[in-house]
Short mmCIF file of C-alpha atoms in Angstrom, two decimals:
data_model
loop_
_atom_site.label_atom_id
_atom_site.label_comp_id
_atom_site.label_asym_id
_atom_site.label_seq_id
_atom_site.Cartn_x
_atom_site.Cartn_y
_atom_site.Cartn_z
CA MET A 1 48.71 -12.88 35.54
CA LYS A 2 45.72 -11.73 37.50
CA LYS A 3 46.45 -8.21 36.43
CA ILE A 4 46.45 -9.26 32.85
CA LEU A 5 43.16 -11.06 33.24
CA PHE A 6 41.66 -8.06 35.03
CA ILE A 7 42.72 -5.76 32.21
CA PHE A 8 41.35 -8.16 29.64
CA LEU A 9 38.02 -8.27 31.47
CA ILE A 10 37.91 -4.53 31.65
CA LEU A 11 38.67 -4.23 27.94
CA THR A 12 36.11 -6.89 27.12
CA SER A 13 33.49 -5.11 29.23
CA CYS A 14 34.31 -1.87 27.63
CA TYR A 15 34.00 -3.41 24.21
CA THR A 16 30.73 -5.03 25.17
CA ILE A 17 29.42 -1.83 26.62
CA GLY A 18 30.62 0.05 23.54
CA ALA A 19 28.99 -2.49 21.30
CA ASP A 20 25.74 -2.20 23.23
CA VAL A 21 25.88 1.60 22.95
CA ASP A 22 26.58 1.39 19.22
CA ASN A 23 23.69 -1.00 18.73
CA THR A 24 21.35 1.26 20.67
CA LEU A 25 22.36 4.26 18.62
CA LEU A 26 22.05 2.27 15.44
CA LEU A 27 18.55 1.16 16.38
CA LYS A 28 17.55 4.69 17.26
CA ASN A 29 18.99 5.96 14.01
CA LEU A 30 17.22 3.17 12.14
CA GLU A 31 13.94 4.00 13.84
CA ALA A 32 14.46 7.69 13.06
CA ALA A 33 15.24 6.83 9.48
CA ASN A 34 12.14 4.65 9.27
CA THR A 35 10.12 7.45 10.77
CA GLN A 36 11.51 9.90 8.24
CA ILE A 37 10.85 7.39 5.52
CA GLU A 38 7.24 7.09 6.65
CA VAL A 39 6.96 10.86 6.79
CA LEU A 40 8.44 11.14 3.34
CA LYS A 41 6.07 8.44 2.13
CA ALA A 42 3.18 10.37 3.62
CA GLN A 43 4.44 13.59 2.03
CA VAL A 44 4.83 11.77 -1.27
CA GLU A 45 1.27 10.44 -0.97
CA VAL A 46 0.02 13.94 -0.16
CA MET A 47 1.98 15.39 -3.05
CA LYS A 48 0.71 12.62 -5.31
CA SER A 49 -2.85 13.38 -4.17
CA TYR A 50 -2.31 17.07 -4.80
CA GLN A 51 -0.77 16.23 -8.16
CA ASP A 52 -3.72 14.03 -9.09
CA LYS A 53 -6.15 16.72 -8.01
CA PHE A 54 -4.15 19.32 -9.93
CA LEU A 55 -4.05 17.15 -13.04
CA THR A 56 -7.77 16.47 -12.66
CA THR A 57 -8.38 20.20 -12.35
CA VAL A 58 -6.17 20.84 -15.36
CA TYR A 59 -7.96 18.16 -17.35
CA TRP A 60 -11.33 19.58 -16.37
CA SER A 61 -10.16 23.07 -17.22
CA LEU A 62 -8.82 21.93 -20.53
CA GLY A 63 -12.04 20.04 -21.19
CA THR A 64 -14.10 23.08 -20.26
CA VAL A 65 -11.98 25.35 -22.45
CA LEU A 66 -12.19 22.86 -25.29
CA GLY A 67 -15.94 22.64 -24.84
CA ILE A 68 -16.25 26.43 -24.87
CA VAL A 69 -14.09 26.58 -27.99
CA ILE A 70 -16.27 23.96 -29.66
CA LEU A 71 -19.40 25.87 -28.60
CA LEU A 72 -17.96 29.11 -29.94
CA ILE A 73 -16.98 27.45 -33.21
CA GLY A 74 -20.43 25.88 -33.48
CA TYR A 75 -22.16 29.14 -32.63
CA ASN A 76 -20.01 31.02 -35.11
CA TRP A 77 -20.76 28.42 -37.79
CA PHE A 78 -24.45 28.49 -36.95
CA THR A 79 -24.46 32.29 -36.99
CA ASN A 80 -22.59 32.39 -40.27
CA PHE A 81 -24.88 29.73 -41.70
CA LYS A 82 -27.97 31.67 -40.63
CA SER A 83 -26.43 34.88 -41.93
CA GLN A 84 -25.57 33.22 -45.23
CA GLU A 85 -29.01 31.65 -45.37
CA LYS A 86 -30.56 35.05 -44.75
CA GLU A 87 -28.34 36.63 -47.41
CA VAL A 88 -29.24 33.85 -49.84
CA GLN A 89 -32.94 34.35 -49.12
CA THR A 90 -32.54 38.11 -49.51
CA LEU A 91 -30.74 37.55 -52.81
CA LYS A 92 -33.50 35.16 -53.92
CA ASN A 93 -36.14 37.73 -53.02
CA PHE A 94 -34.21 40.45 -54.87
CA ILE A 95 -33.84 38.26 -57.96
CA GLN A 96 -37.53 37.28 -57.80
CA ASN A 97 -38.57 40.92 -57.50
CA GLU A 98 -36.34 41.84 -60.44
CA LEU A 99 -37.80 38.98 -62.47
CA ASN A 100 -41.33 40.06 -61.57
CA GLN A 101 -40.57 43.67 -62.54
CA LYS A 102 -38.95 42.56 -65.80
CA LYS A 103 -41.92 40.29 -66.43
CA VAL A 104 -44.35 43.15 -65.85
CA MET A 105 -42.27 45.49 -68.02
CA LEU A 106 -41.95 42.82 -70.72
CA THR A 107 -45.67 42.12 -70.55
CA GLU A 108 -46.50 45.81 -70.74
CA ASP A 109 -44.02 46.26 -73.59
CA MET A 110 -45.45 43.25 -75.42
CA ASP A 111 -49.00 44.46 -74.81
CA LYS A 112 -47.99 47.90 -76.04
CA LYS A 113 -46.30 46.49 -79.11
CA ILE A 114 -49.17 44.11 -79.75
CA GLY A 115 -51.58 46.99 -79.24
CA GLU A 116 -49.60 49.20 -81.60
CA THR A 117 -49.36 46.38 -84.13
CA LEU A 118 -53.07 45.70 -83.89
CA ARG A 119 -53.82 49.42 -84.08
CA LYS A 120 -51.63 49.78 -87.14
CA GLN A 121 -53.19 46.73 -88.73
CA ASN A 122 -56.62 48.03 -87.78
CA ASP A 123 -55.80 51.48 -89.21
CA ARG A 124 -54.44 49.89 -92.35
CA ILE A 125 -57.50 47.70 -92.76
CA TRP A 126 -59.87 50.60 -92.16
CA GLY A 127 -57.76 52.73 -94.46
CA GLU A 128 -58.21 50.15 -97.20
CA ILE A 129 -61.93 49.95 -96.43
CA HIS A 130 -62.29 53.74 -96.63
CA ARG A 131 -60.31 53.89 -99.86
CA LEU A 132 -62.48 51.17 -101.37
CA LYS A 133 -65.56 53.01 -100.19
CA TYR A 134 -64.19 56.24 -101.66
CA GLU A 135 -63.59 54.59 -105.01
CA THR A 136 -67.06 53.03 -104.91
CA ILE A 137 -68.74 56.40 -104.23
CA LEU A 138 -66.56 58.05 -106.87
CA SER A 139 -67.67 55.44 -109.41
CA GLU A 140 -71.28 56.08 -108.44
CA PHE A 141 -70.70 59.84 -108.80
CA LYS A 142 -69.38 59.41 -112.34
CA TYR A 143 -72.28 57.17 -113.24
CA LYS A 144 -74.85 59.64 -111.85
CA LYS A 145 -73.09 62.52 -113.61
CA ASP A 146 -73.41 60.73 -116.91
CA LEU A 147 -77.11 60.38 -116.17
CA LYS A 148 -77.21 64.10 -115.30
CA LEU A 149 -78.53 63.32 -111.83
CA TYR A 150 -76.81 66.34 -110.36
CA SER A 151 -78.60 66.37 -107.04
CA THR A 152 -77.46 62.82 -106.38
CA CYS A 153 -73.96 63.81 -107.48
CA ILE A 154 -73.89 66.57 -104.85
CA LEU A 155 -74.93 64.01 -102.24
CA ASN A 156 -72.09 61.76 -103.48
CA VAL A 157 -69.68 64.67 -103.08
CA ASN A 158 -70.70 65.02 -99.45
CA GLU A 159 -70.23 61.27 -98.89
CA LEU A 160 -66.79 61.46 -100.50
CA MET A 161 -65.80 64.28 -98.14
CA ILE A 162 -66.99 62.33 -95.10
CA VAL A 163 -64.97 59.26 -96.14
CA ASN A 164 -61.95 61.41 -96.96
CA LYS A 165 -61.89 62.78 -93.40
CA GLU A 166 -61.00 59.24 -92.30
CA ILE A 167 -58.27 58.98 -94.94
CA SER A 168 -56.96 62.54 -94.44
CA SER A 169 -55.83 63.02 -98.02
CA ASN A 170 -55.31 66.60 -99.19
CA PHE A 171 -55.23 65.42 -102.75
CA ARG A 172 -58.66 63.87 -102.43
CA THR A 173 -60.00 66.98 -100.66
CA GLN A 174 -59.03 69.09 -103.63
CA GLN A 175 -60.49 66.48 -105.98
CA ILE A 176 -63.85 66.47 -104.14
CA LEU A 177 -64.14 70.27 -104.21
CA ASP A 178 -63.32 70.26 -107.91
CA LEU A 179 -66.10 67.69 -108.45
CA LEU A 180 -68.54 69.92 -106.60
CA VAL A 181 -67.57 72.91 -108.75
CA GLU A 182 -67.90 70.74 -111.87
CA ILE A 183 -71.46 69.62 -110.96
CA LEU A 184 -72.59 73.17 -110.15
CA GLU A 185 -71.14 74.48 -113.41
CA LEU A 186 -72.91 71.73 -115.37
CA ALA A 187 -76.20 72.42 -113.62
CA ASP A 188 -75.79 76.18 -114.23
CA LYS A 189 -74.94 75.60 -117.85
CA GLU A 190 -77.97 73.39 -118.33
CA ASN A 191 -80.22 75.78 -116.38
CA LYS A 192 -81.03 73.23 -113.72
CA GLN A 193 -81.32 75.74 -110.91
CA TYR A 194 -84.09 73.68 -109.41
CA ILE A 195 -81.55 71.19 -108.03
CA LEU A 196 -80.62 73.75 -105.36
CA SER A 197 -83.28 72.68 -102.89
CA SER A 198 -82.91 73.48 -99.21
CA ASP A 199 -81.62 69.95 -98.56
CA ILE A 200 -79.03 70.20 -101.35
CA LEU A 201 -77.91 73.65 -100.19
CA SER A 202 -77.57 72.31 -96.64
CA THR A 203 -75.53 69.38 -97.98
CA ILE A 204 -73.25 71.74 -99.91
CA HIS A 205 -72.63 73.90 -96.82
CA LYS A 206 -71.89 70.79 -94.74
CA THR A 207 -69.38 69.71 -97.35
CA LEU A 208 -67.66 73.10 -97.36
CA ASN A 209 -67.56 73.22 -93.55
CA MET A 210 -65.50 70.03 -93.52
CA VAL A 211 -62.51 71.80 -95.09
CA GLY A 212 -60.27 74.52 -93.69
CA ASP A 213 -59.57 78.10 -94.74
CA GLU A 214 -56.73 76.96 -96.97
CA TYR A 215 -59.46 76.10 -99.47
CA SER A 216 -61.16 79.50 -99.16
CA MET A 217 -60.73 80.34 -102.84
CA ILE A 218 -62.59 77.29 -104.09
CA LYS A 219 -65.16 77.66 -101.33
CA ASN A 220 -65.81 81.21 -102.54
CA LYS A 221 -66.13 79.90 -106.06
CA VAL A 222 -68.80 77.42 -104.96
CA ASN A 223 -70.73 80.11 -103.10
CA ASN A 224 -70.57 82.44 -106.13
CA LEU A 225 -71.91 79.68 -108.40
CA ILE A 226 -74.80 79.10 -106.00
CA LYS A 227 -75.62 82.82 -105.96
CA LYS A 228 -75.41 82.97 -109.73
CA MET A 229 -77.79 80.00 -110.12
CA GLN A 230 -80.25 81.41 -107.58
CA SER A 231 -80.31 84.82 -109.32
CA LYS A 232 -81.61 83.38 -112.57
#
């Protein structure tokens, strides 16, 4: 019986000792686990801090890049706007210069046309005036011829030639020279040589000098009539 009790005590002690050892190991393991957990928590906090810093850096980088992109877009828009504004101003200046040149050309053309129109109207008016004057002198010539005022007729012939130079009519030139020949022939026929005074002779020569060599035949005829009248 005692032996049984002794064995039971030994087994109980062993169990107690084993239980104490297991508890000690369990506590140590628990403490180690807690320590590891704390270390892991610390590592997690460190990693979280690094992650937050990294995200903050990323956000700042992205913000900086976005800001640079916005600045570049704005600068490009501003540059393009200024370039377009400059091109528009250049185009405006070009158009204005073209308009000014066209205006000057149009003004000059209008002035030229107005000047030509006025000149033509002026020439036409003066042409009518000279023709009226020619007809007036011619009427006076015929009237004086009927009165046999041959000296005055020769003066009229000279006036007709002067007016005709403004009209430039070959027909009238021939008509005037024929009138001069007619007066000289009448004066010669009526023996009125006295009309050939120095003034009248000078007037006749002035009249002949106003026509070209194409009228040399009739000019010679006039000179021969003068010589004939002076020889009497």
